[in-house]
mmCIF file of C-alpha atoms in Angstrom:
data_model
loop_
_atom_site.group_PDB
_atom_site.id
_atom_site.type_symbol
_atom_site.label_atom_id
_atom_site.label_comp_id
_atom_site.label_asym_id
_atom_site.label_seq_id
_atom_site.Cartn_x
_atom_site.Cartn_y
_atom_site.Cartn_z
ATOM 1 C CA ALA D 1207 79.120 89.934 202.917
ATOM 2 C CA LEU D 1208 79.940 92.207 199.962
ATOM 3 C CA ASP D 1209 76.964 94.476 200.581
ATOM 4 C CA LYS D 1210 77.829 94.692 204.272
ATOM 5 C CA ILE D 1211 81.389 95.849 203.691
ATOM 6 C CA ARG D 1212 80.110 98.343 201.121
ATOM 7 C CA PHE D 1213 77.540 99.638 203.608
ATOM 8 C CA LEU D 1214 80.009 99.852 206.504
ATOM 9 C CA SER D 1215 82.666 101.536 204.324
ATOM 10 C CA ILE D 1216 80.422 104.574 203.923
ATOM 11 C CA GLN D 1217 81.285 105.554 207.490
ATOM 12 C CA LYS D 1218 84.650 103.774 207.582
ATOM 13 C CA PRO D 1219 86.338 104.064 204.153
ATOM 14 C CA GLU D 1220 89.495 102.496 205.591
ATOM 15 C CA LEU D 1221 87.723 99.114 205.603
ATOM 16 C CA LEU D 1222 88.326 98.917 201.851
ATOM 17 C CA SER D 1223 92.013 99.840 202.100
ATOM 18 C CA ASP D 1224 93.258 96.224 201.820
ATOM 19 C CA LYS D 1225 91.056 95.422 198.827
ATOM 20 C CA SER D 1226 88.781 97.909 197.077
ATOM 21 C CA ASP D 1227 87.231 95.500 194.539
ATOM 22 C CA LEU D 1228 83.997 93.868 195.695
ATOM 23 C CA GLU D 1229 83.763 90.585 193.819
ATOM 24 C CA ILE D 1230 83.343 86.816 193.925
ATOM 25 C CA ARG D 1231 85.844 84.383 192.417
ATOM 26 C CA ILE D 1232 85.336 80.671 191.747
ATOM 27 C CA SER D 1233 88.151 78.266 190.906
ATOM 28 C CA TYR D 1234 88.566 74.507 190.714
ATOM 29 C CA ASP D 1235 91.276 71.874 190.688
ATOM 30 C CA SER D 1236 90.189 68.806 188.730
ATOM 31 C CA GLU D 1237 93.167 66.749 189.942
ATOM 32 C CA ALA D 1238 92.713 67.565 193.633
ATOM 33 C CA LYS D 1239 88.896 67.468 193.185
ATOM 34 C CA THR D 1240 88.363 70.787 194.956
ATOM 35 C CA LEU D 1241 86.079 73.738 194.318
ATOM 36 C CA THR D 1242 86.968 77.093 195.874
ATOM 37 C CA LEU D 1243 84.692 80.125 196.226
ATOM 38 C CA SER D 1244 86.060 83.391 197.595
ATOM 39 C CA ASP D 1245 84.700 86.881 198.151
ATOM 40 C CA SER D 1246 86.162 90.208 199.218
ATOM 41 C CA GLY D 1247 83.382 90.876 201.720
ATOM 42 C CA ILE D 1248 83.508 91.727 205.407
ATOM 43 C CA GLY D 1249 84.997 88.380 206.466
ATOM 44 C CA MET D 1250 84.715 86.717 209.874
ATOM 45 C CA THR D 1251 86.669 86.853 213.109
ATOM 46 C CA LYS D 1252 87.718 83.692 214.959
ATOM 47 C CA THR D 1253 84.788 84.039 217.340
ATOM 48 C CA GLU D 1254 82.350 84.570 214.504
ATOM 49 C CA LEU D 1255 83.628 81.489 212.672
ATOM 50 C CA ILE D 1256 82.889 79.414 215.776
ATOM 51 C CA GLU D 1257 79.485 80.959 216.413
ATOM 52 C CA ASN D 1258 78.243 81.203 212.840
ATOM 53 C CA LEU D 1259 79.481 77.917 211.402
ATOM 54 C CA GLY D 1260 78.952 75.943 214.578
ATOM 55 C CA THR D 1261 75.163 76.356 214.522
ATOM 56 C CA ILE D 1262 72.924 75.244 211.664
ATOM 57 C CA ALA D 1263 70.330 77.769 210.493
ATOM 58 C CA ARG D 1264 71.758 80.701 212.433
ATOM 59 C CA SER D 1265 71.290 83.675 210.123
ATOM 60 C CA GLY D 1266 73.726 86.524 210.363
ATOM 61 C CA THR D 1267 71.894 88.440 207.640
ATOM 62 C CA THR D 1268 68.715 88.465 209.730
ATOM 63 C CA LYS D 1269 70.684 89.560 212.788
ATOM 64 C CA PHE D 1270 72.366 92.288 210.769
ATOM 65 C CA LEU D 1271 69.036 93.665 209.521
ATOM 66 C CA ASP D 1272 67.495 93.436 212.987
ATOM 67 C CA GLY D 1273 70.448 95.395 214.328
ATOM 68 C CA LEU D 1274 69.844 98.135 211.765
ATOM 69 C CA LYS D 1275 66.201 98.408 212.774
ATOM 70 C CA GLU D 1276 67.091 98.614 216.464
ATOM 71 C CA GLY D 1277 69.852 101.124 215.837
ATOM 72 C CA SER D 1278 72.445 98.926 217.544
ATOM 73 C CA ASP D 1279 76.124 98.598 216.679
ATOM 74 C CA ILE D 1280 76.259 96.925 213.251
ATOM 75 C CA ASP D 1281 79.573 95.094 213.530
ATOM 76 C CA GLN D 1282 78.127 91.674 212.687
ATOM 77 C CA ILE D 1283 79.114 89.685 209.634
ATOM 78 C CA GLY D 1284 77.523 87.070 207.410
ATOM 79 C CA MET D 1285 76.516 83.700 208.793
ATOM 80 C CA PHE D 1286 75.914 80.836 206.420
ATOM 81 C CA GLY D 1287 73.307 78.726 208.265
ATOM 82 C CA VAL D 1288 71.469 76.073 206.271
ATOM 83 C CA GLY D 1289 72.855 77.396 202.983
ATOM 84 C CA PHE D 1290 76.401 76.726 204.147
ATOM 85 C CA TYR D 1291 75.747 73.203 205.390
ATOM 86 C CA SER D 1292 74.222 72.254 202.038
ATOM 87 C CA ALA D 1293 77.858 72.228 200.822
ATOM 88 C CA PHE D 1294 78.190 68.786 202.398
ATOM 89 C CA LEU D 1295 75.768 67.434 199.810
ATOM 90 C CA VAL D 1296 78.662 67.476 197.333
ATOM 91 C CA ALA D 1297 81.714 67.635 199.624
ATOM 92 C CA ASP D 1298 83.412 65.180 201.979
ATOM 93 C CA ARG D 1299 85.262 67.983 203.709
ATOM 94 C CA VAL D 1300 84.873 71.767 203.858
ATOM 95 C CA THR D 1301 87.495 74.356 204.739
ATOM 96 C CA VAL D 1302 86.627 78.012 205.388
ATOM 97 C CA ALA D 1303 89.339 80.655 205.620
ATOM 98 C CA SER D 1304 88.322 84.169 206.623
ATOM 99 C CA LYS D 1305 89.940 87.524 207.334
ATOM 100 C CA ASN D 1306 88.072 90.307 209.108
ATOM 101 C CA PRO D 1307 89.479 93.876 209.160
ATOM 102 C CA SER D 1308 89.154 93.988 212.950
ATOM 103 C CA GLU D 1309 91.731 91.224 213.457
ATOM 104 C CA GLU D 1310 95.347 90.941 212.384
ATOM 105 C CA ALA D 1311 95.283 87.198 211.768
ATOM 106 C CA GLN D 1312 93.425 85.110 209.209
ATOM 107 C CA TYR D 1313 91.626 82.064 210.606
ATOM 108 C CA VAL D 1314 90.560 78.766 209.089
ATOM 109 C CA TRP D 1315 87.563 76.562 209.995
ATOM 110 C CA MET D 1316 87.597 72.847 209.062
ATOM 111 C CA SER D 1317 85.094 70.024 209.325
ATOM 112 C CA GLY D 1318 84.300 66.734 207.589
ATOM 113 C CA ASN D 1319 81.005 65.384 206.300
ATOM 114 C CA GLY D 1320 79.223 63.693 209.214
ATOM 115 C CA ASP D 1321 81.683 64.936 211.829
ATOM 116 C CA SER D 1322 80.170 66.087 215.095
ATOM 117 C CA SER D 1323 82.988 68.572 215.666
ATOM 118 C CA PHE D 1324 85.039 71.186 213.857
ATOM 119 C CA SER D 1325 88.324 72.977 214.374
ATOM 120 C CA VAL D 1326 89.272 76.646 214.140
ATOM 121 C CA ALA D 1327 92.870 77.862 214.119
ATOM 122 C CA GLU D 1328 95.079 80.608 212.764
ATOM 123 C CA ASP D 1329 95.713 79.992 209.067
ATOM 124 C CA PRO D 1330 99.279 78.648 208.642
ATOM 125 C CA ARG D 1331 99.399 80.286 205.189
ATOM 126 C CA GLY D 1332 99.151 83.724 206.786
ATOM 127 C CA ASN D 1333 96.998 86.537 205.435
ATOM 128 C CA THR D 1334 96.328 85.345 201.884
ATOM 129 C CA LEU D 1335 92.914 87.000 201.519
ATOM 130 C CA GLY D 1336 93.521 90.575 202.639
ATOM 131 C CA ARG D 1337 89.841 90.644 203.542
ATOM 132 C CA GLY D 1338 86.923 88.316 202.930
ATOM 133 C CA THR D 1339 86.116 84.609 203.013
ATOM 134 C CA GLU D 1340 87.299 81.578 201.045
ATOM 135 C CA ILE D 1341 85.337 78.304 201.041
ATOM 136 C CA THR D 1342 87.020 75.165 199.706
ATOM 137 C CA LEU D 1343 84.911 72.091 198.985
ATOM 138 C CA HIS D 1344 86.701 68.741 198.773
ATOM 139 C CA LEU D 1345 84.293 67.123 196.339
ATOM 140 C CA LYS D 1346 82.808 63.654 196.621
ATOM 141 C CA ASP D 1347 83.541 61.165 193.849
ATOM 142 C CA ASP D 1348 80.024 61.574 192.425
ATOM 143 C CA ALA D 1349 80.336 65.376 192.392
ATOM 144 C CA GLU D 1350 83.474 65.755 190.280
ATOM 145 C CA GLU D 1351 81.384 67.353 187.515
ATOM 146 C CA TYR D 1352 81.552 70.621 189.466
ATOM 147 C CA ALA D 1353 85.325 70.799 188.932
ATOM 148 C CA ASP D 1354 84.707 71.913 185.362
ATOM 149 C CA PHE D 1355 84.704 75.410 183.857
ATOM 150 C CA ASP D 1356 81.712 74.926 181.537
ATOM 151 C CA LYS D 1357 79.584 73.474 184.350
ATOM 152 C CA LEU D 1358 80.459 76.283 186.752
ATOM 153 C CA ALA D 1359 79.937 79.024 184.152
ATOM 154 C CA GLU D 1360 76.541 77.533 183.301
ATOM 155 C CA LEU D 1361 75.453 77.467 186.953
ATOM 156 C CA VAL D 1362 76.643 81.017 187.604
ATOM 157 C CA HIS D 1363 74.904 82.292 184.488
ATOM 158 C CA HIS D 1364 71.631 80.586 185.437
ATOM 159 C CA TYR D 1365 71.486 81.333 189.158
ATOM 160 C CA SER D 1366 73.562 84.503 189.509
ATOM 161 C CA GLU D 1367 72.914 86.337 186.253
ATOM 162 C CA PHE D 1368 71.329 89.219 188.127
ATOM 163 C CA VAL D 1369 73.734 89.448 191.071
ATOM 164 C CA THR D 1370 75.026 93.027 191.129
ATOM 165 C CA HIS D 1371 78.599 92.097 192.084
ATOM 166 C CA PRO D 1372 80.899 90.565 189.444
ATOM 167 C CA ILE D 1373 81.492 86.804 189.574
ATOM 168 C CA PHE D 1374 84.654 85.461 187.948
ATOM 169 C CA VAL D 1375 85.316 81.804 187.133
ATOM 170 C CA ARG D 1376 88.893 80.656 186.591
ATOM 171 C CA LYS D 1377 89.378 78.830 183.307
ATOM 172 C CA THR D 1378 92.135 76.267 182.920
ATOM 173 C CA GLU D 1379 93.368 75.483 179.420
ATOM 174 C CA THR D 1380 96.184 73.444 177.897
ATOM 175 C CA MET D 1381 98.124 75.114 175.078
ATOM 176 C CA GLN D 1382 100.934 73.856 172.869
ATOM 177 C CA VAL D 1383 104.093 75.961 172.624
ATOM 178 C CA PRO D 1384 107.542 75.290 171.117
ATOM 179 C CA ASP D 1385 109.781 73.267 173.405
ATOM 180 C CA GLU D 1386 112.724 75.603 174.128
ATOM 181 C CA ASP D 1387 114.681 72.811 175.809
ATOM 182 C CA ASP D 1388 114.531 70.807 172.582
ATOM 183 C CA ALA D 1389 115.640 73.900 170.608
ATOM 184 C CA ASP D 1390 118.721 74.228 172.837
ATOM 185 C CA VAL D 1391 119.647 70.606 172.073
ATOM 186 C CA ASP D 1392 119.293 71.238 168.326
ATOM 187 C CA THR D 1393 121.556 74.297 168.597
ATOM 188 C CA GLU D 1394 124.255 72.273 170.318
ATOM 189 C CA GLU D 1395 124.026 69.523 167.690
ATOM 190 C CA LYS D 1396 124.312 72.091 164.883
ATOM 191 C CA ALA D 1397 127.393 73.619 166.517
ATOM 192 C CA ASP D 1398 129.025 70.187 166.596
ATOM 193 C CA GLU D 1399 128.200 69.644 162.916
ATOM 194 C CA ASP D 1400 129.737 73.007 161.975
ATOM 195 C CA GLU D 1401 133.120 71.683 163.065
ATOM 196 C CA PHE D 1402 133.139 69.513 159.966
ATOM 197 C CA GLU D 1403 133.115 70.844 156.412
ATOM 198 C CA VAL D 1404 129.860 70.173 154.591
ATOM 199 C CA SER D 1405 129.346 70.776 150.874
ATOM 200 C CA GLU D 1406 126.554 73.068 149.714
ATOM 201 C CA GLU D 1407 124.741 70.085 148.169
ATOM 202 C CA GLU D 1408 124.922 68.115 151.406
ATOM 203 C CA ASP D 1409 123.898 71.197 153.411
ATOM 204 C CA SER D 1410 120.750 71.664 151.299
ATOM 205 C CA ASP D 1411 119.854 68.009 151.828
ATOM 206 C CA VAL D 1412 120.200 68.442 155.602
ATOM 207 C CA GLU D 1413 117.952 71.520 155.589
ATOM 208 C CA ALA D 1414 115.307 69.636 153.613
ATOM 209 C CA GLU D 1415 115.373 66.875 156.198
ATOM 210 C CA GLU D 1416 115.146 69.193 159.219
ATOM 211 C CA LYS D 1417 112.606 67.840 161.659
ATOM 212 C CA PRO D 1418 109.617 69.976 162.733
ATOM 213 C CA LYS D 1419 109.824 71.869 165.995
ATOM 214 C CA LYS D 1420 108.978 69.827 169.049
ATOM 215 C CA MET D 1421 105.947 71.137 170.969
ATOM 216 C CA LYS D 1422 105.051 70.782 174.622
ATOM 217 C CA ASP D 1423 101.834 71.269 176.615
ATOM 218 C CA VAL D 1424 101.567 74.291 178.922
ATOM 219 C CA ILE D 1425 98.681 74.801 181.368
ATOM 220 C CA THR D 1426 97.335 78.367 181.510
ATOM 221 C CA HIS D 1427 94.828 80.025 183.843
ATOM 222 C CA SER D 1428 92.565 82.996 183.124
ATOM 223 C CA TRP D 1429 89.584 84.635 184.839
ATOM 224 C CA GLU D 1430 86.323 85.066 182.931
ATOM 225 C CA LYS D 1431 83.333 87.074 184.100
ATOM 226 C CA ALA D 1432 80.349 84.721 184.241
ATOM 227 C CA ASN D 1433 77.452 87.017 185.140
ATOM 228 C CA ALA D 1434 75.980 90.077 183.435
ATOM 229 C CA ASP D 1435 77.713 93.442 183.629
ATOM 230 C CA GLN D 1436 74.563 95.026 185.006
ATOM 231 C CA ALA D 1437 71.412 93.700 186.655
ATOM 232 C CA ILE D 1438 68.382 93.877 184.366
ATOM 233 C CA TRP D 1439 66.650 96.480 186.567
ATOM 234 C CA ASN D 1440 69.668 98.791 186.349
ATOM 235 C CA ARG D 1441 69.630 98.830 182.549
ATOM 236 C CA SER D 1442 67.619 100.990 180.214
ATOM 237 C CA LYS D 1443 64.479 99.230 178.985
ATOM 238 C CA ASP D 1444 65.590 99.928 175.418
ATOM 239 C CA ALA D 1445 68.710 97.836 176.061
ATOM 240 C CA VAL D 1446 66.805 94.786 177.369
ATOM 241 C CA THR D 1447 65.450 92.245 174.898
ATOM 242 C CA ASP D 1448 62.188 90.322 175.241
ATOM 243 C CA ASP D 1449 64.158 87.104 175.704
ATOM 244 C CA GLU D 1450 66.037 88.634 178.642
ATOM 245 C CA TYR D 1451 62.769 89.703 180.261
ATOM 246 C CA GLN D 1452 61.397 86.163 179.848
ATOM 247 C CA GLU D 1453 64.577 84.582 181.217
ATOM 248 C CA PHE D 1454 64.450 86.862 184.244
ATOM 249 C CA TYR D 1455 60.764 86.017 184.821
ATOM 250 C CA LYS D 1456 61.429 82.267 184.672
ATOM 251 C CA LEU D 1457 64.322 82.620 187.109
ATOM 252 C CA MET D 1458 62.234 84.582 189.617
ATOM 253 C CA ASN D 1459 59.078 82.497 189.130
ATOM 254 C CA LYS D 1460 60.930 79.147 189.314
ATOM 255 C CA LYS D 1461 58.733 77.865 186.475
ATOM 256 C CA ASP D 1462 59.342 77.200 182.809
ATOM 257 C CA GLU D 1463 56.587 79.448 181.506
ATOM 258 C CA ASN D 1464 56.615 82.850 179.824
ATOM 259 C CA ALA D 1465 55.348 86.077 181.307
ATOM 260 C CA THR D 1466 52.235 87.505 179.646
ATOM 261 C CA THR D 1467 53.344 91.125 180.062
ATOM 262 C CA TRP D 1468 55.763 93.306 182.019
ATOM 263 C CA SER D 1469 56.422 96.920 182.937
ATOM 264 C CA HIS D 1470 59.855 98.501 183.116
ATOM 265 C CA PHE D 1471 60.218 102.050 184.461
ATOM 266 C CA ASP D 1472 62.575 104.306 186.417
ATOM 267 C CA ALA D 1473 61.538 106.247 189.491
ATOM 268 C CA GLU D 1474 63.316 108.835 191.586
#
């Protein structure tokens, strides 16, 4: 989807007007047990959501490439096929929101695990994406491990290390900060005490007995890039280590064995 919008924007630069960054973002909610993946790609229209997600193993990428070869109008978008339906291995319910530049409205597709039907309607949230697609997985009880930053970062690093587009994973942390509400209460109490005369000796005793500042937990969110800045084939061979070559070979070969040799060169 990202490559398609980049390709189409060569002739139609206005397609990137809503969102120029081409990226993938992954977030999770451990309490709601949801995992959300979004991209700023070409997105899907209402009709395309029905056609592409209503048929298993229908490949929009293949249709897109076939259209290029035939010289036909290349206004097709990505279709998930078997890869999309594998989401139900870990999810009880899947929601797909998508916004295509050719339509004003953003639409949402919904279906449950094992359901023989699905629904498509205008997204009641409005246009929250600008452009692209957002997939939300409502995780099964035995798949809650995927609502974890370390697990997601590990998977992205292993399987998407060499994806050319940046992939960001949202990290949720709990930090302790001074409780300002408690400080306001202390200030009021001190003002009341000032109404009475206190000797210097008594005042020093009070200061020595001052209680430590009360702290409270605050949840923060930040985005961290989980894949490499540059694919290994786009880097200078002097900047690639032997371990990186071996890791790349194992990923491509799907086997846990080292390469005997390799060749890295640039060609015009």
